[in-house]
JSON list of C-alpha atoms in Angstrom, two decimals:
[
{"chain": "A", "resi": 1, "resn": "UNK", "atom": "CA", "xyz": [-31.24, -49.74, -42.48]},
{"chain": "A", "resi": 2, "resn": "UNK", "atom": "CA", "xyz": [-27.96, -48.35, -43.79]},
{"chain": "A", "resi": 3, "resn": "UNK", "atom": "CA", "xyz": [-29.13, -45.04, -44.50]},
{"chain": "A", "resi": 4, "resn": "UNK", "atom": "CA", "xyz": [-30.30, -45.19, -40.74]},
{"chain": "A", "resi": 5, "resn": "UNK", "atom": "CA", "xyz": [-27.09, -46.12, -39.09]},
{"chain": "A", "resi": 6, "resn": "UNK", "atom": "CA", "xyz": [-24.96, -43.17, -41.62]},
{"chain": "A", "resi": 7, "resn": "UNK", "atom": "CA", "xyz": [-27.72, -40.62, -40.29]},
{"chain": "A", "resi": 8, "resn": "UNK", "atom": "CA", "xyz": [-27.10, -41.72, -36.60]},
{"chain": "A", "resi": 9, "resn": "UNK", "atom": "CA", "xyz": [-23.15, -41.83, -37.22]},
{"chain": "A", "resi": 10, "resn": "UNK", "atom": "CA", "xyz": [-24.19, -37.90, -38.71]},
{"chain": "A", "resi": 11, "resn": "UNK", "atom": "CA", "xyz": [-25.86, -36.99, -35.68]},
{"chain": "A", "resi": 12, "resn": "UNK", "atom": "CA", "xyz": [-23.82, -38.41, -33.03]},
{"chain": "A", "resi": 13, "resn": "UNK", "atom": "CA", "xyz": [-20.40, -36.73, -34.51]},
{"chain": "A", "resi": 14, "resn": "UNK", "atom": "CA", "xyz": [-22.35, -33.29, -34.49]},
{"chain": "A", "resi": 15, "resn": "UNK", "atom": "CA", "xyz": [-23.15, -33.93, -31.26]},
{"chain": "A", "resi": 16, "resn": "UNK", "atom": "CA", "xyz": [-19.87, -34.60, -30.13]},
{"chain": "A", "resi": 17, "resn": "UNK", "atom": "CA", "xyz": [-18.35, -31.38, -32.16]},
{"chain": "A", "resi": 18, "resn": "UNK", "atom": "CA", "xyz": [-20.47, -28.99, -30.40]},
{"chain": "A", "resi": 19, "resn": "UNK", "atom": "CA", "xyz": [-19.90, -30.31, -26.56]},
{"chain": "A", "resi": 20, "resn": "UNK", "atom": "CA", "xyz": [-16.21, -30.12, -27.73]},
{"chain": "A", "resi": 21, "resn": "UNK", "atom": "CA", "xyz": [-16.71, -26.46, -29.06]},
{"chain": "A", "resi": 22, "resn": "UNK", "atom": "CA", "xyz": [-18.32, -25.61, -26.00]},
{"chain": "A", "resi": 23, "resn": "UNK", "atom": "CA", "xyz": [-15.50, -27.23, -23.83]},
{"chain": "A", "resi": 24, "resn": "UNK", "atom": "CA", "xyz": [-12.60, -25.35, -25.38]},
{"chain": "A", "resi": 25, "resn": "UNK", "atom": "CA", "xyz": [-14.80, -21.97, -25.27]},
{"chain": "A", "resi": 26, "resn": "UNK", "atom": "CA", "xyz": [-15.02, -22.38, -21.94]},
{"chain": "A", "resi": 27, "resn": "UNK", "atom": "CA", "xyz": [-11.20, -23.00, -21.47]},
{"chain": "A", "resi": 28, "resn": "UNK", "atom": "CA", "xyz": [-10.55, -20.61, -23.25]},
{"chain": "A", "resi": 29, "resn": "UNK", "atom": "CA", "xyz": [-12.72, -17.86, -21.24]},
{"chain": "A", "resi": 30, "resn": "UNK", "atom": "CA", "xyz": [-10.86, -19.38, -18.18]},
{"chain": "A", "resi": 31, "resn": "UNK", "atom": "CA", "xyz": [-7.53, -18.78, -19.44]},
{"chain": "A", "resi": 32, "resn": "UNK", "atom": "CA", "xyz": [-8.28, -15.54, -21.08]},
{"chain": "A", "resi": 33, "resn": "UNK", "atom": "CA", "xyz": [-9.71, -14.59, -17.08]},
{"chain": "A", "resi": 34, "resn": "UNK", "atom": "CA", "xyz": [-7.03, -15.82, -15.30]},
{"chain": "A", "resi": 35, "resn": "UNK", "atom": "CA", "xyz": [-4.28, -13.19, -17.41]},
{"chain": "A", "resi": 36, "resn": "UNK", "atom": "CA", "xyz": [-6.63, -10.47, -17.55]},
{"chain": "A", "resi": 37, "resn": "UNK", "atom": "CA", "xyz": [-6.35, -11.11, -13.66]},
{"chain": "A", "resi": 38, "resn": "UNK", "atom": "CA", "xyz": [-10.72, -11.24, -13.13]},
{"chain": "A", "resi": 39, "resn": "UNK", "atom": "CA", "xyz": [-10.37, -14.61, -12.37]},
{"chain": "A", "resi": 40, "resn": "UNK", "atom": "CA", "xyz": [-7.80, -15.71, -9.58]},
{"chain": "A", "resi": 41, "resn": "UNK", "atom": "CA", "xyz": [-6.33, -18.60, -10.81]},
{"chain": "A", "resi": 42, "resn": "UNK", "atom": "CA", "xyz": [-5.79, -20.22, -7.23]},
{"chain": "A", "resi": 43, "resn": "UNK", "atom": "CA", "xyz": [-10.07, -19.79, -6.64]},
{"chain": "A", "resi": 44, "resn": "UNK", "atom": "CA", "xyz": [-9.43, -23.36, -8.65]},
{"chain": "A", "resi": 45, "resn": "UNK", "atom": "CA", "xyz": [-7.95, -25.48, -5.48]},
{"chain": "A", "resi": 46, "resn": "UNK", "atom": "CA", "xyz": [-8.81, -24.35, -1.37]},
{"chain": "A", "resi": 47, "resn": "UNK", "atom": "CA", "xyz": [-5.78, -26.28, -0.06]},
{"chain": "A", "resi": 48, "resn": "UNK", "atom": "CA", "xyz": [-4.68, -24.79, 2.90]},
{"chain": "A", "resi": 49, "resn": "UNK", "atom": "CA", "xyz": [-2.25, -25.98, 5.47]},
{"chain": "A", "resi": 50, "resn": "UNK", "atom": "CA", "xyz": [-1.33, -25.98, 8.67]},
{"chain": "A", "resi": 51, "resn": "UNK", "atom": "CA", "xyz": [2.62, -26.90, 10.32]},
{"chain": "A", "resi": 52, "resn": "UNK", "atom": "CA", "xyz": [3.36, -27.57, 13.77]},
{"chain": "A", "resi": 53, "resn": "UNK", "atom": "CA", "xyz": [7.42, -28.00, 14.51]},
{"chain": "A", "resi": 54, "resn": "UNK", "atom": "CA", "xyz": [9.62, -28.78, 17.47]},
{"chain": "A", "resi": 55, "resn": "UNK", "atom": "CA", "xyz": [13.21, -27.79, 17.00]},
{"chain": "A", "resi": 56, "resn": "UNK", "atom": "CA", "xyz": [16.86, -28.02, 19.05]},
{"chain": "A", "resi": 57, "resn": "UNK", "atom": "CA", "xyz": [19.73, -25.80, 19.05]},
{"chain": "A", "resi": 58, "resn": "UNK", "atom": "CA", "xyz": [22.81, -28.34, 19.82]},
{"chain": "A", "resi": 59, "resn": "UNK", "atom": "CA", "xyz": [25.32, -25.53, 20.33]},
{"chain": "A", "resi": 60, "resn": "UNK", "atom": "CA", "xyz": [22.73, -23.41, 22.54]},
{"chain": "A", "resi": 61, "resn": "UNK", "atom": "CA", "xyz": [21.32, -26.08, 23.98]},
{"chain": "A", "resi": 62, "resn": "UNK", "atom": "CA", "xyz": [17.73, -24.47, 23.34]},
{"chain": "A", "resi": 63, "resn": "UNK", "atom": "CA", "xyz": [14.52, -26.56, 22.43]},
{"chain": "A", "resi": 64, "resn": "UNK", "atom": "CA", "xyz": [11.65, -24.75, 20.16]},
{"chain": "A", "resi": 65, "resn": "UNK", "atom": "CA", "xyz": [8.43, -24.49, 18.54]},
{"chain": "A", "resi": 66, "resn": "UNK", "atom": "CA", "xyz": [6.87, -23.07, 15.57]},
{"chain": "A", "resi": 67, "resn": "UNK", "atom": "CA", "xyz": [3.88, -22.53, 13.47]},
{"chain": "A", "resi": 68, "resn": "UNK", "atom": "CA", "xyz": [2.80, -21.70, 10.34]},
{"chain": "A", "resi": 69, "resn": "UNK", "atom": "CA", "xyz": [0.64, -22.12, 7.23]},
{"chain": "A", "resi": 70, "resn": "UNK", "atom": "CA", "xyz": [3.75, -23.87, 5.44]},
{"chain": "A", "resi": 71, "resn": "UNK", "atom": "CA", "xyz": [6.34, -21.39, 4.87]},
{"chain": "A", "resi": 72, "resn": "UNK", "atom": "CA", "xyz": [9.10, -23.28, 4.61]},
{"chain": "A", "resi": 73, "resn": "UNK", "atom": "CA", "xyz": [6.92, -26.15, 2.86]},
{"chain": "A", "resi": 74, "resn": "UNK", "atom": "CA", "xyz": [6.22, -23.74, -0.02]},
{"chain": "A", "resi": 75, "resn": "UNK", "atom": "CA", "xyz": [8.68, -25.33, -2.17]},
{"chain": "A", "resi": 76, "resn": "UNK", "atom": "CA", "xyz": [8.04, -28.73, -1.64]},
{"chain": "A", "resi": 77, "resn": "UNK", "atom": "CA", "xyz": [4.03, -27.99, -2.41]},
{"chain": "A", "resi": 78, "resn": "UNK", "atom": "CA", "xyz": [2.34, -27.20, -6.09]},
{"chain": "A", "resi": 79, "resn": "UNK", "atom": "CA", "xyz": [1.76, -24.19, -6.32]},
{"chain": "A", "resi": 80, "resn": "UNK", "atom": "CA", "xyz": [-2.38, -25.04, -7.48]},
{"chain": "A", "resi": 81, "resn": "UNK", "atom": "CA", "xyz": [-2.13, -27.30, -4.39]},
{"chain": "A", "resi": 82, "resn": "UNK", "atom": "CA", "xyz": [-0.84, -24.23, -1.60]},
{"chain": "A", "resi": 83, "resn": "UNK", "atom": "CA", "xyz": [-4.43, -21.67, -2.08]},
{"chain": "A", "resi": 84, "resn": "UNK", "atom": "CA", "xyz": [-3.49, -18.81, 0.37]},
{"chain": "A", "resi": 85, "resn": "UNK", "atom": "CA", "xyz": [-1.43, -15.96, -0.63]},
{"chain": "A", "resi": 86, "resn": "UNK", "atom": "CA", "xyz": [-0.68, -14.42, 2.70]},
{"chain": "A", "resi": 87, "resn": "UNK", "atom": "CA", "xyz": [1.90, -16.92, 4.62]},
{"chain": "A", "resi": 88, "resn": "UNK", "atom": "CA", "xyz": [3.70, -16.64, 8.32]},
{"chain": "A", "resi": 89, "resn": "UNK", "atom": "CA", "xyz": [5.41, -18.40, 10.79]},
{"chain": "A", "resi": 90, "resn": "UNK", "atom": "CA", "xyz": [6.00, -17.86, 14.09]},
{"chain": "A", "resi": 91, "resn": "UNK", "atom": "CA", "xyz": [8.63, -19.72, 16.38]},
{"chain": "A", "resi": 92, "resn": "UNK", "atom": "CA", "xyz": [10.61, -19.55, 19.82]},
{"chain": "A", "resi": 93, "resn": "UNK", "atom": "CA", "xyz": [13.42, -21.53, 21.49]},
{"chain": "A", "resi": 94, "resn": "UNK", "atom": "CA", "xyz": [14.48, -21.58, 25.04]},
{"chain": "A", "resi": 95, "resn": "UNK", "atom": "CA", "xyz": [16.99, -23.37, 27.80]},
{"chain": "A", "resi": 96, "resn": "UNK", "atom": "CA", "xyz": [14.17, -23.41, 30.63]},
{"chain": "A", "resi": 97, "resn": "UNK", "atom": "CA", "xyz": [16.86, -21.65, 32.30]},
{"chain": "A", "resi": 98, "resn": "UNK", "atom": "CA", "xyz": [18.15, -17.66, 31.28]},
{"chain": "A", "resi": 99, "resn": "UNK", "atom": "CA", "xyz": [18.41, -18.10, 27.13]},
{"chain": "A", "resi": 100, "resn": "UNK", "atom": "CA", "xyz": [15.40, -17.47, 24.96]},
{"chain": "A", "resi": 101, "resn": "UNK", "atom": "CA", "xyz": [14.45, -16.69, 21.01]},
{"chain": "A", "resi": 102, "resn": "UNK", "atom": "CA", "xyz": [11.52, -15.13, 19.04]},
{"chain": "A", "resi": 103, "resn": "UNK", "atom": "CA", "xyz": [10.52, -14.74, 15.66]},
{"chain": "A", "resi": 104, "resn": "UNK", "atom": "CA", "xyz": [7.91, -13.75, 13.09]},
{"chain": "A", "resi": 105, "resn": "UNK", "atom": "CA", "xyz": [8.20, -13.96, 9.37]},
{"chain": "A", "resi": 106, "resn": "UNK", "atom": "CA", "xyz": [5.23, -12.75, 7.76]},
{"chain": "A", "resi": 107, "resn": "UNK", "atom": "CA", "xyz": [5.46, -12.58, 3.40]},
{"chain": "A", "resi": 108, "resn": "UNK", "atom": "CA", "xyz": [3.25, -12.59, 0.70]},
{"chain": "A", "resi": 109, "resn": "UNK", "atom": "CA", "xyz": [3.33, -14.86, -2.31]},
{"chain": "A", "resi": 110, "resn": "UNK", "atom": "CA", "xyz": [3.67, -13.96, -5.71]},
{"chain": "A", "resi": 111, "resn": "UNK", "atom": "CA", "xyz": [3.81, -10.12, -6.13]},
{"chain": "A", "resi": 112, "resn": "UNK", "atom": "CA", "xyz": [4.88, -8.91, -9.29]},
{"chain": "A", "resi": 113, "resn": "UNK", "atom": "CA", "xyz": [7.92, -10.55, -11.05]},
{"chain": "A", "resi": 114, "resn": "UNK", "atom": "CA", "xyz": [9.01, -12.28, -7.32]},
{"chain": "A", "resi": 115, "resn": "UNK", "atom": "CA", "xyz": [7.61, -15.72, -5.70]},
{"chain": "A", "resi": 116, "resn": "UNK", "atom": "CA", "xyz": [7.29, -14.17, -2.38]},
{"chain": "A", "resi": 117, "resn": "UNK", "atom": "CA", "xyz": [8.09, -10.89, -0.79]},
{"chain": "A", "resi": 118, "resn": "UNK", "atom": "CA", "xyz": [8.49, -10.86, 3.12]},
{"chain": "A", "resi": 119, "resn": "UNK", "atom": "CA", "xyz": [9.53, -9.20, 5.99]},
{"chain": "A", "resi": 120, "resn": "UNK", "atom": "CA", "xyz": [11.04, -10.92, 9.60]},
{"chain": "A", "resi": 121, "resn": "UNK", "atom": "CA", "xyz": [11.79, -10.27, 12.87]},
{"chain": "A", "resi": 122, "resn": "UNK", "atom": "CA", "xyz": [14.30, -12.16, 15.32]},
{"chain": "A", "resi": 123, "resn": "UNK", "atom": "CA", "xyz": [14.94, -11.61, 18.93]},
{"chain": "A", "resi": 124, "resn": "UNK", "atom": "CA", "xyz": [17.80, -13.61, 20.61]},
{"chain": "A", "resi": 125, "resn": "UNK", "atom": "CA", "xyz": [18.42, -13.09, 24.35]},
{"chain": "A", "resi": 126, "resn": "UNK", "atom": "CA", "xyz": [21.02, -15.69, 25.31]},
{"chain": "A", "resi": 127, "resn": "UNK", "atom": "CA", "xyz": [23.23, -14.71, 28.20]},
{"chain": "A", "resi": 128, "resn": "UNK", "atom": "CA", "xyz": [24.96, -17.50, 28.68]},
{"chain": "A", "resi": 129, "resn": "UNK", "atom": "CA", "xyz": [27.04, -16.66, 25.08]},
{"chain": "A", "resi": 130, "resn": "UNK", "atom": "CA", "xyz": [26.70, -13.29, 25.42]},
{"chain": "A", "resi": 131, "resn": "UNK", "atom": "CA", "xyz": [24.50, -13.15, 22.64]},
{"chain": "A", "resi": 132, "resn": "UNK", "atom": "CA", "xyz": [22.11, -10.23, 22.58]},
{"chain": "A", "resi": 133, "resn": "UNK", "atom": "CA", "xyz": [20.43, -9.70, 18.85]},
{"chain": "A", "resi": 134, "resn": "UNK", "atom": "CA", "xyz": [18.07, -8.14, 16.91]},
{"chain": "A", "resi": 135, "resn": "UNK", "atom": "CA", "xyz": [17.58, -9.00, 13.07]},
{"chain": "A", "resi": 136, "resn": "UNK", "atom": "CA", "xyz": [14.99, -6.99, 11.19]},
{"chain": "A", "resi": 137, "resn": "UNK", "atom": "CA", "xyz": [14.41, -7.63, 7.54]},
{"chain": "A", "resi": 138, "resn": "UNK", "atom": "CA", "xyz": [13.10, -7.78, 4.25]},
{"chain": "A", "resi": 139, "resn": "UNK", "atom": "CA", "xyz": [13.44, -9.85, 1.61]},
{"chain": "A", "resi": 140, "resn": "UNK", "atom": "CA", "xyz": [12.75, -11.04, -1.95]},
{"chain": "A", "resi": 141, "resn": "UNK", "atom": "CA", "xyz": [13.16, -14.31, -3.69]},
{"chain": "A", "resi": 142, "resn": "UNK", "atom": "CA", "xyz": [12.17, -15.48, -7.02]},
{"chain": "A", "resi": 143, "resn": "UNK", "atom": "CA", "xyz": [12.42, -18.72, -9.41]},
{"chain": "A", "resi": 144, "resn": "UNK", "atom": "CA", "xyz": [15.44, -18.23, -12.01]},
{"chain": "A", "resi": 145, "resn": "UNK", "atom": "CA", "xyz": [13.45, -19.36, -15.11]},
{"chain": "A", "resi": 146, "resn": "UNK", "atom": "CA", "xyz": [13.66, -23.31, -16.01]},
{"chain": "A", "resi": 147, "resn": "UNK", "atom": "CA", "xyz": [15.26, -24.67, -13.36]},
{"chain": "A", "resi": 148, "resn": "UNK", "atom": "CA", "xyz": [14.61, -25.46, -9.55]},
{"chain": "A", "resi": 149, "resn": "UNK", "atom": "CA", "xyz": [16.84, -22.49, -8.04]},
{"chain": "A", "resi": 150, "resn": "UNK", "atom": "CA", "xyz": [15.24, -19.73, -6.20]},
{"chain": "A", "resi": 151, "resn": "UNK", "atom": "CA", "xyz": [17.43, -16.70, -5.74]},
{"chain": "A", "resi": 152, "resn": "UNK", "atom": "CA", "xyz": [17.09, -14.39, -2.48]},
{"chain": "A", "resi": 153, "resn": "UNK", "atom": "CA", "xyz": [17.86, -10.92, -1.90]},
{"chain": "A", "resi": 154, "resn": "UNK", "atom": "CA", "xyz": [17.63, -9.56, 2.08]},
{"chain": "A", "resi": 155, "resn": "UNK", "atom": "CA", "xyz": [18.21, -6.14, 3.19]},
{"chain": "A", "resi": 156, "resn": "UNK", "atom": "CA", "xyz": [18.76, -6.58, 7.25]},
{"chain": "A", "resi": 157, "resn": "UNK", "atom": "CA", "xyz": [19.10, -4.35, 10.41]},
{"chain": "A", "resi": 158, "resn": "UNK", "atom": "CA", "xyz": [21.15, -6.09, 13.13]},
{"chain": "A", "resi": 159, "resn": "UNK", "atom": "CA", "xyz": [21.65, -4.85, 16.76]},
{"chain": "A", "resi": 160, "resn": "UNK", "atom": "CA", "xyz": [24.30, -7.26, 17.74]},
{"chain": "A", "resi": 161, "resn": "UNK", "atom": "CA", "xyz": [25.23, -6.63, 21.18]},
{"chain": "A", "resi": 162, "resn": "UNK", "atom": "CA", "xyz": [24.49, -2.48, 21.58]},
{"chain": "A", "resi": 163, "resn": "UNK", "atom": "CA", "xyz": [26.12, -2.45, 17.93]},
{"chain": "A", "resi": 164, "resn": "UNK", "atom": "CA", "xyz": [24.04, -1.49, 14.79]},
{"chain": "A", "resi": 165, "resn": "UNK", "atom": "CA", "xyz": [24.52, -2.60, 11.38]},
{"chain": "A", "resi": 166, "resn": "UNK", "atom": "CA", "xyz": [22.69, -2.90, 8.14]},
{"chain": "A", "resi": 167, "resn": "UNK", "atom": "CA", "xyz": [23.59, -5.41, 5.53]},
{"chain": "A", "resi": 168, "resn": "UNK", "atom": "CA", "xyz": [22.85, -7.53, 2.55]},
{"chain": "A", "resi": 169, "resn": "UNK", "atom": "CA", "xyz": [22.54, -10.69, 2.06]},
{"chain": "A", "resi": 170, "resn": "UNK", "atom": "CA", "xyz": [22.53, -13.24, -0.99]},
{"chain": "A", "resi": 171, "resn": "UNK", "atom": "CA", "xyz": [21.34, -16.24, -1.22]},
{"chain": "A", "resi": 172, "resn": "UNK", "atom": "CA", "xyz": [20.40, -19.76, -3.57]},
{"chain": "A", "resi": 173, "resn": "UNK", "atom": "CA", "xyz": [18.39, -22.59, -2.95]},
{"chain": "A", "resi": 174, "resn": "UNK", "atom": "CA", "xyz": [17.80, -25.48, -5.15]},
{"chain": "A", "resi": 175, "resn": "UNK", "atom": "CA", "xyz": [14.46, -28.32, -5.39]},
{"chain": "A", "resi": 176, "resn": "UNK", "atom": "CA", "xyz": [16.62, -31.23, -5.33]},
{"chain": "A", "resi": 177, "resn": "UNK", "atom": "CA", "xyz": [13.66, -33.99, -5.18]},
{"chain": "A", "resi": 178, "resn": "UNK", "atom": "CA", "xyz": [10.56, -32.19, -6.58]},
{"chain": "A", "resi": 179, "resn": "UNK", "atom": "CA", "xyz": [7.95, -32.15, -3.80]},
{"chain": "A", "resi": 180, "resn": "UNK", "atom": "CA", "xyz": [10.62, -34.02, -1.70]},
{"chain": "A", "resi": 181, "resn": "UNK", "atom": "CA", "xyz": [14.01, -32.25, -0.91]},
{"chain": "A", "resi": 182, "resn": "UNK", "atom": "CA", "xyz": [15.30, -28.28, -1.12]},
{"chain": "A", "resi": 183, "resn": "UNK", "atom": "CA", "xyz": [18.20, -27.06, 0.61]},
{"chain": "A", "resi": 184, "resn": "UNK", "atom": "CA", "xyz": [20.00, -23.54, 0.36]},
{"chain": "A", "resi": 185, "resn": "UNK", "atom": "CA", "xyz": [22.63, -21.40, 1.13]},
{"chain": "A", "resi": 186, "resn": "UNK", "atom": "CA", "xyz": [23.16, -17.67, 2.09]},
{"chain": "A", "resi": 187, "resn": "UNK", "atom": "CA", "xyz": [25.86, -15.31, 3.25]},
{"chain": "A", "resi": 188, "resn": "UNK", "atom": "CA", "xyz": [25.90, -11.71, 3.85]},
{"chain": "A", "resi": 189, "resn": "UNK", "atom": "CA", "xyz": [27.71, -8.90, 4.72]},
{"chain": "A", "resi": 190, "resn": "UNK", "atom": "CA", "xyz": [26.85, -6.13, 7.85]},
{"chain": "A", "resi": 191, "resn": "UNK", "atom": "CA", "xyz": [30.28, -3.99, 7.49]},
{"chain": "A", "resi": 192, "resn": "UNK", "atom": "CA", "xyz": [31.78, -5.13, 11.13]},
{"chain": "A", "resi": 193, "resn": "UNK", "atom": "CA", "xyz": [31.23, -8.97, 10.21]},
{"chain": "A", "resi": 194, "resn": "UNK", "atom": "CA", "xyz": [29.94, -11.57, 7.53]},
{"chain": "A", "resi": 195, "resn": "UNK", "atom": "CA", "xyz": [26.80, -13.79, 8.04]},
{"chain": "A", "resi": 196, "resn": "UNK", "atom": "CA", "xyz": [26.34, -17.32, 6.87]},
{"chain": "A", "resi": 197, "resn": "UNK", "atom": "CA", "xyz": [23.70, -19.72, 6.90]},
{"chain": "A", "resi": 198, "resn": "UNK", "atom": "CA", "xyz": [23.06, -23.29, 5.37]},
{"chain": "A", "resi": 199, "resn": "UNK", "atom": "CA", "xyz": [19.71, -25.19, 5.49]},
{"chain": "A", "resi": 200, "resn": "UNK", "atom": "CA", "xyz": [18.18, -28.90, 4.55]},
{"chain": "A", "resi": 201, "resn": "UNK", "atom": "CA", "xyz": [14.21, -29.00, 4.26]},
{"chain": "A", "resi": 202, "resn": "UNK", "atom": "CA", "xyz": [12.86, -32.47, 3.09]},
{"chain": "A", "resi": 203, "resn": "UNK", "atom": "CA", "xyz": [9.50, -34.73, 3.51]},
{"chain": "A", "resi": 204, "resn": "UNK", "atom": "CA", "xyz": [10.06, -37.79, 4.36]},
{"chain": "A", "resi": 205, "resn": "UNK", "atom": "CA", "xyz": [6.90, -39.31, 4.66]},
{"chain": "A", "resi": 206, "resn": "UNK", "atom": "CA", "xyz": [3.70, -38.11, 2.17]},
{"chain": "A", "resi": 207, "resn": "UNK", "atom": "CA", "xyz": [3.58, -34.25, 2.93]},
{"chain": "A", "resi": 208, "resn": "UNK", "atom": "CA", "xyz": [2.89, -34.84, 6.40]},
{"chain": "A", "resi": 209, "resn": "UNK", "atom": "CA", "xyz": [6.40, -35.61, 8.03]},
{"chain": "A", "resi": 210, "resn": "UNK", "atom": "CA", "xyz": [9.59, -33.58, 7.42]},
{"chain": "A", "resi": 211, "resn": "UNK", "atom": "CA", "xyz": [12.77, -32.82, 8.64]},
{"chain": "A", "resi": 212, "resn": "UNK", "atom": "CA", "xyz": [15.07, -29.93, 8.55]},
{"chain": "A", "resi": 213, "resn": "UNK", "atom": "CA", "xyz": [18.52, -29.06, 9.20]},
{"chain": "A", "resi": 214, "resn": "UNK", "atom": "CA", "xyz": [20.31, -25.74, 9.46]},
{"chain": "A", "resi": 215, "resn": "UNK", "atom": "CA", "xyz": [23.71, -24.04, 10.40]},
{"chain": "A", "resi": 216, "resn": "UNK", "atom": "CA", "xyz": [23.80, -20.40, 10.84]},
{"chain": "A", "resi": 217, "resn": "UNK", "atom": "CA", "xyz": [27.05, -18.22, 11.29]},
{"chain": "A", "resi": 218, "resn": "UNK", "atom": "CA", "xyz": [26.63, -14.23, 12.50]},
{"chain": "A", "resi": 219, "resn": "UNK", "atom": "CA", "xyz": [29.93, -12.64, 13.27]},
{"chain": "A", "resi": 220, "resn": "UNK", "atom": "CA", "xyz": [31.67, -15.09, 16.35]},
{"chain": "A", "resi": 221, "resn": "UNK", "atom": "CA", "xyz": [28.36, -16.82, 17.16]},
{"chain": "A", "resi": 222, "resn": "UNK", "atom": "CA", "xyz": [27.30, -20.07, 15.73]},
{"chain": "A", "resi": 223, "resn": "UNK", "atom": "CA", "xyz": [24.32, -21.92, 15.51]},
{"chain": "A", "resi": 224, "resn": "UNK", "atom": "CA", "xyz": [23.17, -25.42, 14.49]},
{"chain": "A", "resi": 225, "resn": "UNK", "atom": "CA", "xyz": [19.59, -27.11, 14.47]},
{"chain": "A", "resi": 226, "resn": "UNK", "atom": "CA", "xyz": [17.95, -30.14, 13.68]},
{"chain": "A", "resi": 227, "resn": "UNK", "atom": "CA", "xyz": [14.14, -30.05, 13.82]},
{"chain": "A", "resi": 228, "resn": "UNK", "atom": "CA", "xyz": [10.71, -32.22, 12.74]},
{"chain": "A", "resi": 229, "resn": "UNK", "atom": "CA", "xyz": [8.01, -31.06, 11.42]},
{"chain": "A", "resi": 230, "resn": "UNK", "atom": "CA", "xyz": [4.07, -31.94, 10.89]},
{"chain": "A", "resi": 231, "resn": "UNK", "atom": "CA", "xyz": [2.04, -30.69, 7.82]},
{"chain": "A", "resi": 232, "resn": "UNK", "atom": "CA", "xyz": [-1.67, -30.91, 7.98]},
{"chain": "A", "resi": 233, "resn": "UNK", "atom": "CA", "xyz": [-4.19, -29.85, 5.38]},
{"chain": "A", "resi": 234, "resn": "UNK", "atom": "CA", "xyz": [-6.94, -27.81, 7.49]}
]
């Protein structure tokens, strides 16, 4: 009976070994495909998402929409949990009387050595402040290695009132709250004026509900917002 249960003990522990073998071969043909870039690591997870946003310019007095697949959510989302590479949003603002806004910003998510790479487009038409402006750009941003900051560089075209500029701006962000709270800063410089802009982007309930705050400065003109936002998985 002894010699029985010792044989069984044998048999089970082999058996055991070789799932386990076959286990880390497998994880180990996953990893090895993931770096050798055959295997995208993101095929994993199929999250994707969808935000809806209403927005309101106090200064302007301008109310607004947007869309997006969770642009500026990326932060606030893990990474294996946020499966699309390609991410946009679109948004406008507008008095129901004269003023009105557009935008597109359109980027894609980790190209080589960067966290996203994107390009935008901004139309302001806002007679009642004399604001007439154009803002083309691209930019680059990327995660400063062990810690929560993600550093920004824009090159922009401005057509601020019939006058043309190019600049750069700098910027910093910082995950306060992992998966709950970021906020940023950025200033820049188009030769004839500075730009400056401030921002607060936070969940605060699950990842569905979230608010944001922002102040933006371009040369006389300022701006200040206030919005709430909806985050669906679809």
């Amino acid at each position: 009976m002894f010699k029985i249960l010792i044989l069984s003990f044998l048999i089970i522990v082999s058996s055991i070994e070789t799932k386990a073998q076959k286990i880390e071969g497998k994880d180990s043909t996953d990893v090895n495909e993931m770096l050798s870039g055959v295997m995208n690591r993101l095929d994993i997870y199929n999250t994707k998402w969808l935000t809806i946003g209403v927005q309101h310019d106090f200064i302007s007095s301008t109310f607004g929409l947007q869309i997006s697949n969770g642009y500026d959510e990326r932060p606030l989302i893990h990474f294996e949990d946020f499966s699309e590479d390609f991410v946009f949003k679109l948004q406008g603002n507008t008095d129901f009387n004269k003023d009105y806004s557009y935008g597109i910003s359109a980027g894609w998510k980790y190209p080589r050595y960067l966290s996203l790479l994107a390009v935008e487009f901004y139309k302001y038409n806002y007679p009642t402040r004399d604001f007439d402006f154009i803002n083309f750009n691209i930019s680059a941003e990327t995660f400063i290695k062990n810690t929560g900051i993600i550093a920004k560089l824009k090159l922009g075209y401005h057509d601020l009132n019939n006058e043309n500029n190019i600049g750069l701006e700098l910027g910093l962000s910082n995950i306060f709250i992992y998966q709950k709270l970021y906020a940023g800063l950025t200033t820049g410089y188009y030769f004839d004026y500075f730009t400056y802009s401030a921002f607060i982007k936070s969940f605060v309930y699950k990842k569905l509900v979230g608010i944001e705050f922002g102040y933006e400065n371009i040369d006389k003109y300022d701006f200040l917002k206030a919005g709430l936002t909806f985050t669906f998985k679809r």
